[in-house]
Coordinates of C-alpha atoms in Angstrom, one line a residue:
M207 CA -191.7 0.1 -42.3
F208 CA -193.2 -0.9 -45.6
D209 CA -191.7 -4.2 -46.6
I210 CA -192.5 -6.1 -49.8
R211 CA -191.3 -9.4 -48.2
L212 CA -194.3 -11.6 -47.3
S213 CA -194.6 -13.3 -43.9
D214 CA -194.5 -17.0 -43.6
E215 CA -198.3 -17.0 -43.0
Q216 CA -199.0 -14.9 -46.1
R217 CA -196.8 -17.2 -48.2
E218 CA -198.8 -20.2 -46.9
F219 CA -202.1 -18.7 -47.8
Q220 CA -200.7 -17.7 -51.2
K221 CA -199.5 -21.2 -51.9
L222 CA -202.8 -22.8 -50.8
A223 CA -204.7 -20.5 -53.2
R224 CA -202.2 -21.0 -56.0
D225 CA -202.3 -24.8 -55.8
F226 CA -206.1 -24.8 -55.7
A227 CA -206.4 -22.4 -58.6
Q228 CA -203.8 -24.1 -60.9
K229 CA -204.8 -27.7 -60.1
E230 CA -208.5 -27.4 -59.6
I231 CA -209.9 -24.2 -61.1
K232 CA -207.9 -23.4 -64.2
P233 CA -208.1 -26.8 -66.0
G234 CA -211.9 -26.6 -66.5
S235 CA -212.3 -22.8 -66.7
F236 CA -212.1 -22.4 -70.5
A237 CA -214.7 -25.1 -71.1
L238 CA -217.0 -23.5 -68.5
D239 CA -216.6 -20.1 -70.2
Q240 CA -217.9 -21.6 -73.5
E241 CA -220.9 -23.3 -71.8
P242 CA -224.1 -21.7 -73.3
N243 CA -226.3 -22.6 -70.3
W244 CA -225.4 -20.1 -67.5
E245 CA -226.4 -22.6 -64.7
K246 CA -223.8 -25.1 -66.0
R247 CA -221.2 -22.3 -65.8
V248 CA -221.5 -22.2 -62.0
P249 CA -218.8 -24.5 -60.7
I250 CA -220.7 -26.0 -57.8
A251 CA -218.2 -28.7 -57.0
L252 CA -215.3 -26.3 -57.0
L253 CA -217.2 -23.8 -54.8
K254 CA -217.9 -26.6 -52.2
K255 CA -214.2 -27.7 -52.3
G256 CA -212.9 -24.2 -52.0
S257 CA -215.2 -23.5 -49.1
Q258 CA -214.0 -26.5 -47.3
L259 CA -210.4 -25.2 -47.8
G260 CA -211.5 -22.0 -46.1
F261 CA -211.6 -19.5 -49.0
R262 CA -215.0 -18.1 -47.9
T263 CA -214.1 -17.9 -44.2
F264 CA -210.4 -17.3 -43.8
V265 CA -210.7 -13.6 -43.0
L266 CA -212.8 -14.3 -39.9
S267 CA -211.3 -14.6 -36.5
E268 CA -210.6 -18.1 -35.2
E269 CA -213.4 -17.7 -32.6
N270 CA -215.8 -17.0 -35.4
G271 CA -214.8 -20.0 -37.5
G272 CA -212.0 -18.4 -39.7
A273 CA -208.2 -18.4 -39.8
G274 CA -207.8 -14.8 -38.5
A275 CA -206.3 -13.6 -41.8
S276 CA -208.1 -10.3 -41.9
E277 CA -205.2 -8.2 -43.3
Q278 CA -206.0 -6.5 -46.6
L279 CA -202.7 -7.6 -48.1
T280 CA -203.4 -11.3 -47.4
N281 CA -206.8 -10.9 -49.0
C282 CA -205.1 -9.4 -52.1
L283 CA -202.6 -12.2 -52.3
V284 CA -205.4 -14.9 -52.2
A285 CA -207.6 -12.9 -54.7
E286 CA -204.8 -12.7 -57.3
E287 CA -204.0 -16.4 -57.1
L288 CA -207.6 -17.6 -57.3
S289 CA -208.3 -15.2 -60.2
A290 CA -205.3 -16.4 -62.1
G291 CA -207.2 -19.7 -62.2
D292 CA -210.5 -18.1 -63.1
I293 CA -211.9 -14.8 -62.1
G294 CA -215.5 -15.8 -62.1
T295 CA -214.9 -18.6 -59.6
A296 CA -212.6 -16.4 -57.5
Y297 CA -215.4 -13.8 -57.2
Y298 CA -217.6 -16.1 -55.2
F299 CA -214.9 -16.7 -52.6
M300 CA -213.3 -13.3 -52.4
L301 CA -216.2 -10.9 -52.3
T302 CA -218.0 -13.2 -49.8
A303 CA -214.9 -13.5 -47.7
R304 CA -214.2 -9.8 -47.5
R305 CA -217.8 -9.1 -46.7
A306 CA -217.8 -11.7 -44.0
R307 CA -215.2 -9.8 -42.2
D308 CA -217.0 -6.5 -42.7
W309 CA -220.5 -7.7 -41.9
F310 CA -220.2 -10.5 -39.3
E311 CA -217.4 -9.1 -37.3
L312 CA -217.4 -5.4 -37.6
R313 CA -221.0 -4.3 -38.3
M314 CA -223.6 -6.8 -37.3
T315 CA -225.4 -6.6 -33.9
P316 CA -224.9 -9.5 -31.6
E317 CA -228.5 -10.7 -32.5
Q318 CA -227.8 -10.5 -36.2
R319 CA -224.5 -12.3 -35.8
A320 CA -226.1 -15.1 -33.7
Y321 CA -228.6 -15.6 -36.5
F322 CA -226.5 -15.3 -39.7
L323 CA -223.1 -16.5 -38.7
P324 CA -224.0 -20.2 -38.0
K325 CA -225.8 -20.3 -41.4
F326 CA -222.8 -18.9 -43.1
L327 CA -220.3 -21.3 -41.5
S328 CA -222.5 -24.5 -42.0
D329 CA -223.3 -24.0 -45.7
D330 CA -220.5 -24.4 -48.3
L331 CA -222.6 -22.6 -50.8
Y332 CA -223.6 -19.6 -48.6
F333 CA -222.4 -16.6 -50.7
T334 CA -223.3 -13.0 -50.5
T335 CA -223.9 -9.9 -52.6
V336 CA -224.6 -6.2 -52.2
A337 CA -227.7 -5.0 -54.1
I338 CA -227.2 -1.3 -54.8
H339 CA -227.3 -0.7 -58.6
E340 CA -230.6 0.3 -60.0
P341 CA -231.8 0.1 -63.7
D342 CA -233.5 3.4 -63.9
T343 CA -232.0 5.6 -61.1
D344 CA -229.4 8.2 -62.1
L345 CA -227.1 8.2 -59.1
G346 CA -224.0 8.8 -61.0
F347 CA -220.9 10.9 -60.3
D348 CA -220.5 14.5 -61.3
Y349 CA -216.9 15.8 -61.2
Y350 CA -216.4 18.6 -58.8
T351 CA -220.1 19.0 -58.3
E352 CA -222.0 18.6 -55.1
T353 CA -224.3 15.6 -55.1
P354 CA -227.9 16.9 -55.1
E355 CA -229.5 16.5 -51.7
N356 CA -232.8 15.3 -53.3
V357 CA -231.3 12.3 -54.9
R358 CA -233.2 9.2 -53.9
L359 CA -233.1 5.4 -54.7
K360 CA -236.2 4.0 -56.3
T361 CA -236.0 0.8 -54.3
R362 CA -238.0 1.7 -51.2
A363 CA -238.4 0.2 -47.7
T364 CA -241.5 0.9 -45.8
E365 CA -241.6 0.3 -42.0
Q366 CA -244.6 -1.7 -40.7
P367 CA -246.4 -1.3 -37.4
D368 CA -244.6 -4.4 -36.0
G369 CA -241.2 -3.0 -36.8
S370 CA -240.6 -5.1 -39.9
W371 CA -240.0 -3.6 -43.3
I372 CA -241.5 -4.1 -46.8
I373 CA -239.1 -3.6 -49.8
N374 CA -240.2 -2.9 -53.3
G375 CA -238.0 -2.1 -56.3
A376 CA -235.3 -3.6 -58.6
K377 CA -231.6 -3.9 -58.7
N378 CA -229.3 -5.1 -61.6
F379 CA -225.7 -6.0 -62.5
Q380 CA -225.4 -7.9 -59.2
T381 CA -222.4 -10.2 -59.1
V382 CA -223.3 -13.5 -57.4
G383 CA -226.8 -12.0 -57.4
Y384 CA -228.5 -15.2 -58.5
M385 CA -227.0 -17.6 -56.0
A386 CA -226.4 -15.3 -53.0
K387 CA -228.1 -16.5 -49.8
L388 CA -227.6 -13.2 -48.0
L389 CA -228.1 -9.9 -49.7
V390 CA -227.4 -6.4 -48.3
V391 CA -230.0 -4.4 -50.1
M392 CA -229.6 -0.6 -50.2
A393 CA -233.1 0.8 -50.0
Q394 CA -234.6 4.3 -49.5
T395 CA -236.3 5.1 -46.2
P396 CA -237.7 8.4 -44.8
D397 CA -234.4 8.6 -42.9
G398 CA -232.2 8.1 -45.9
V399 CA -230.7 5.0 -47.5
K400 CA -230.4 2.0 -45.2
P401 CA -228.7 -1.4 -45.8
F402 CA -231.1 -4.3 -45.1
L403 CA -230.1 -7.9 -44.5
V404 CA -232.3 -9.9 -46.8
E405 CA -232.2 -13.7 -47.1
G406 CA -232.1 -15.1 -50.6
D407 CA -235.2 -17.3 -50.1
S408 CA -237.4 -14.4 -49.0
K409 CA -240.9 -14.5 -50.5
G410 CA -241.3 -11.9 -53.3
L411 CA -237.6 -11.9 -54.2
V412 CA -237.3 -12.8 -57.9
R413 CA -234.0 -13.1 -59.7
R414 CA -233.1 -13.2 -63.4
P415 CA -229.7 -14.1 -64.7
M416 CA -227.8 -11.6 -66.9
S417 CA -225.2 -12.9 -69.4
K418 CA -221.9 -10.9 -70.0
I419 CA -219.3 -11.0 -72.7
G420 CA -216.6 -11.7 -70.1
R421 CA -216.3 -13.2 -66.6
R422 CA -218.9 -15.6 -67.8
V423 CA -218.1 -18.3 -65.2
G424 CA -220.5 -17.7 -62.3
D425 CA -223.6 -15.6 -62.2
N426 CA -224.8 -12.1 -62.5
A427 CA -228.4 -11.1 -62.0
E428 CA -231.3 -8.6 -62.0
I429 CA -233.1 -8.8 -58.7
F430 CA -236.7 -7.7 -58.2
F431 CA -238.4 -7.0 -54.8
D432 CA -242.2 -7.5 -54.7
D433 CA -243.4 -6.8 -51.2
V434 CA -240.3 -8.5 -49.7
R435 CA -240.7 -8.6 -45.9
V436 CA -237.6 -8.0 -43.8
P437 CA -238.0 -8.8 -40.1
K438 CA -237.4 -6.2 -37.4
G439 CA -233.8 -5.7 -36.5
R440 CA -232.3 -6.5 -39.9
I441 CA -230.8 -3.1 -40.8
L442 CA -227.0 -3.6 -40.9
P443 CA -225.3 -1.0 -38.7
P444 CA -222.9 1.5 -40.2
A445 CA -219.2 0.8 -40.3
P446 CA -217.4 1.6 -37.1
K447 CA -215.9 5.1 -37.0
G448 CA -212.2 5.2 -37.7
R449 CA -212.1 1.8 -39.5
T450 CA -209.9 1.9 -42.6
D451 CA -210.0 -1.8 -43.5
M452 CA -213.5 -1.9 -44.8
G453 CA -214.7 -2.5 -48.4
T454 CA -213.7 -4.6 -51.4
H455 CA -212.0 -2.2 -53.8
L456 CA -208.6 -3.7 -53.3
V457 CA -209.9 -7.2 -53.6
I458 CA -211.5 -6.3 -56.9
A459 CA -208.2 -4.7 -58.1
S460 CA -206.4 -7.9 -57.1
L461 CA -208.9 -10.1 -59.0
T462 CA -208.2 -8.0 -62.0
L463 CA -204.5 -8.4 -61.4
G464 CA -204.9 -12.2 -61.5
V465 CA -206.4 -12.0 -65.0
G466 CA -203.4 -9.9 -66.1
R467 CA -200.9 -12.3 -64.6
A468 CA -202.6 -15.3 -66.3
A469 CA -202.6 -13.5 -69.6
L470 CA -198.9 -12.7 -69.4
E471 CA -198.0 -16.3 -68.4
E472 CA -200.0 -17.7 -71.4
T473 CA -198.4 -15.1 -73.7
L474 CA -194.9 -15.9 -72.6
K475 CA -195.5 -19.5 -73.1
Y476 CA -197.0 -19.0 -76.6
T477 CA -194.2 -16.7 -77.8
Q478 CA -191.7 -19.5 -77.0
E479 CA -193.7 -22.0 -79.1
R480 CA -194.8 -20.1 -82.1
T481 CA -192.5 -19.6 -85.1
A482 CA -192.7 -16.6 -87.5
G483 CA -190.0 -15.3 -89.9
G484 CA -188.0 -18.4 -89.5
K485 CA -187.5 -18.2 -85.7
L486 CA -189.5 -18.3 -82.5
I487 CA -191.3 -15.0 -82.1
I488 CA -189.8 -14.5 -78.7
K489 CA -186.6 -13.7 -80.6
H490 CA -188.1 -10.8 -82.5
Q491 CA -187.2 -7.5 -80.8
A492 CA -190.7 -6.0 -81.1
V493 CA -192.1 -9.0 -79.2
G494 CA -189.5 -8.6 -76.5
L495 CA -190.4 -4.9 -76.1
T496 CA -194.1 -5.7 -75.8
L497 CA -193.6 -8.5 -73.2
A498 CA -191.4 -6.1 -71.2
D499 CA -194.2 -3.5 -71.3
M500 CA -196.8 -6.0 -70.2
A501 CA -194.6 -7.2 -67.3
M502 CA -193.8 -3.6 -66.1
N503 CA -197.4 -2.6 -66.0
L504 CA -198.4 -5.7 -64.2
E505 CA -195.8 -5.2 -61.6
A506 CA -196.6 -1.5 -61.2
A507 CA -200.2 -2.5 -60.6
R508 CA -199.2 -5.1 -58.0
R509 CA -197.0 -2.6 -56.1
L510 CA -199.8 0.0 -56.1
I511 CA -202.3 -2.6 -54.8
W512 CA -199.8 -3.8 -52.1
T513 CA -199.1 -0.2 -51.0
A514 CA -202.8 0.6 -50.8
A515 CA -203.4 -2.6 -48.8
W516 CA -200.5 -1.9 -46.4
V517 CA -201.8 1.6 -45.8
K518 CA -205.3 0.2 -45.0
D519 CA -203.7 -2.3 -42.6
H520 CA -201.5 0.5 -41.0
P521 CA -203.7 3.6 -40.7
E522 CA -201.3 4.9 -38.0
A523 CA -198.8 5.6 -40.8
I524 CA -201.2 8.2 -42.2
A525 CA -202.1 9.5 -38.8
D526 CA -198.5 10.2 -37.7
G527 CA -197.5 11.7 -41.0
S528 CA -194.9 9.1 -41.9
V529 CA -196.9 8.2 -45.1
E530 CA -198.4 10.9 -47.3
D531 CA -202.2 10.8 -47.3
R532 CA -203.2 9.9 -50.8
P533 CA -206.2 8.0 -52.3
Y534 CA -204.1 4.9 -52.9
E535 CA -207.1 2.5 -53.0
L536 CA -208.7 4.4 -55.8
M537 CA -205.4 4.7 -57.6
A538 CA -204.9 1.0 -57.4
L539 CA -208.4 0.3 -58.7
A540 CA -208.3 2.7 -61.6
F541 CA -204.7 1.9 -62.7
T542 CA -205.1 -1.9 -62.5
G543 CA -208.3 -2.0 -64.5
T544 CA -206.9 0.1 -67.3
A545 CA -203.4 -1.6 -67.3
V546 CA -204.7 -5.1 -67.4
Q547 CA -207.2 -4.4 -70.1
R548 CA -204.3 -3.0 -72.2
L549 CA -202.0 -5.9 -71.2
T550 CA -204.5 -8.5 -72.4
E551 CA -204.9 -6.7 -75.8
Q552 CA -201.1 -6.7 -76.2
G553 CA -201.1 -10.4 -75.5
M554 CA -203.8 -10.9 -78.1
E555 CA -201.6 -9.1 -80.6
L556 CA -198.7 -11.4 -79.9
F557 CA -200.9 -14.4 -80.4
G558 CA -201.6 -13.2 -84.0
G559 CA -204.5 -14.8 -85.8
M560 CA -204.9 -17.3 -83.0
G561 CA -205.6 -14.5 -80.6
V562 CA -209.2 -14.1 -81.8
I563 CA -210.0 -17.8 -82.0
A564 CA -212.7 -18.8 -79.4
G565 CA -211.2 -21.2 -76.9
M566 CA -207.7 -19.8 -77.0
P567 CA -206.8 -18.6 -73.5
I568 CA -205.9 -15.1 -74.4
E569 CA -209.3 -14.5 -76.0
K570 CA -211.0 -15.3 -72.7
Y571 CA -208.6 -13.1 -70.8
V572 CA -209.4 -10.1 -73.1
R573 CA -213.1 -10.5 -72.5
D574 CA -212.6 -10.9 -68.7
A575 CA -210.3 -7.8 -68.7
L576 CA -212.9 -5.7 -70.5
I577 CA -215.4 -6.5 -67.7
K578 CA -212.8 -5.6 -65.1
K579 CA -211.9 -2.3 -66.7
H580 CA -215.6 -1.4 -66.6
I581 CA -215.9 -2.4 -63.0
S582 CA -212.9 -0.3 -62.0
F583 CA -214.9 2.8 -63.1
P584 CA -211.9 4.2 -64.8
F585 CA -213.2 7.8 -65.2
P586 CA -215.2 8.3 -62.0
S587 CA -212.3 6.7 -60.0
R588 CA -209.8 9.2 -61.6
F589 CA -212.2 12.1 -60.9
K590 CA -212.4 11.0 -57.3
I591 CA -208.6 10.9 -57.1
T592 CA -208.4 14.5 -58.3
E593 CA -211.0 15.6 -55.9
A594 CA -209.1 14.0 -53.0
L595 CA -205.8 15.5 -54.1
T596 CA -207.4 19.0 -54.1
G597 CA -209.3 18.5 -50.9
Y598 CA -212.8 18.7 -52.4
K599 CA -215.3 17.4 -49.8
R600 CA -219.0 16.4 -50.4
K601 CA -221.8 16.9 -48.1
V602 CA -223.8 14.1 -49.8
P603 CA -221.9 10.9 -50.9
P604 CA -222.0 10.1 -54.6
F605 CA -224.0 7.0 -55.9
I606 CA -226.2 6.4 -52.8
G607 CA -227.9 9.7 -52.5
A608 CA -228.9 11.3 -49.2
N609 CA -227.9 9.3 -46.2

């Protein structure tokens, strides 16, 4: 039965993440956001400390060096808490943690795991990224239209006589793309798109940082591949059939939720300090209505995320018909991205003139939320929801072309 009460273990993880976020991450996040040099915006000391607390590894089983907390809902709880401290810092931990579960435990071959897992566990700054976006390839989403079978990525991998591969091409908009020490690079081969395990220090791999208007703490990069050699046996196997707990969409939605929660908390605080019209603005009816609207949308997003996480953790509920089969994950991603972006703008309105002053917390949250709305793909996600509701099936998956 679906139950919104958290287990003792989940509350412990939630508290650990909240304490670290509020005491360690948040106090310096606004200064980092304003730092003009992107390298100085990377919170190296915090990343090391968070890694030592287990925020990169907690999803792994205990035998693989983690805490065994692989449930999607637990991941969502931790993601929200860390992001309420700062979303850029939280991204390093949460995307790496979720991928650690997917890659090291569910997909890698024994040989791949034996090579990469010790590196991952021994290095507090061992973060990961997926390199799929390309600057010049139109692999978009056409609503209710079959993906053309001739769609191809421009990043190409060519097999060599010794079984190794040579990758050439470019990727962009890669979160943690500059610092990642392990990249899963989606590249075209004669047999379709394949995910290659590429080490960050590979010869011929060149990265250039990209600066954004929001989520400025951390790094984002363009990545260029100039005859990058990948050893034999480094193609990541496909996800196991029947798995429903793969992917990072719900983690991304939860990171967005954390921004919204932080914005609401700061707005509540400010409305009880600022005076206008001879009284605290919290006492104005219009302010009260706006705060209520912000809180309702935030809680609706949280419940949708939790529902989607619960369903991914309990696929049997769909299989036995006790839960209706709906695209909850896409719903959570699309709704949260839009709701939080609107929520932060409402907060800015309540801050009045101070809302647009650089260095004020709400100004940062508005910029962060704009990035998150973009990442939630508000229109393609909604189109996919409609296609799922009507039973539309594709022969060729969108975005990645023939596979």
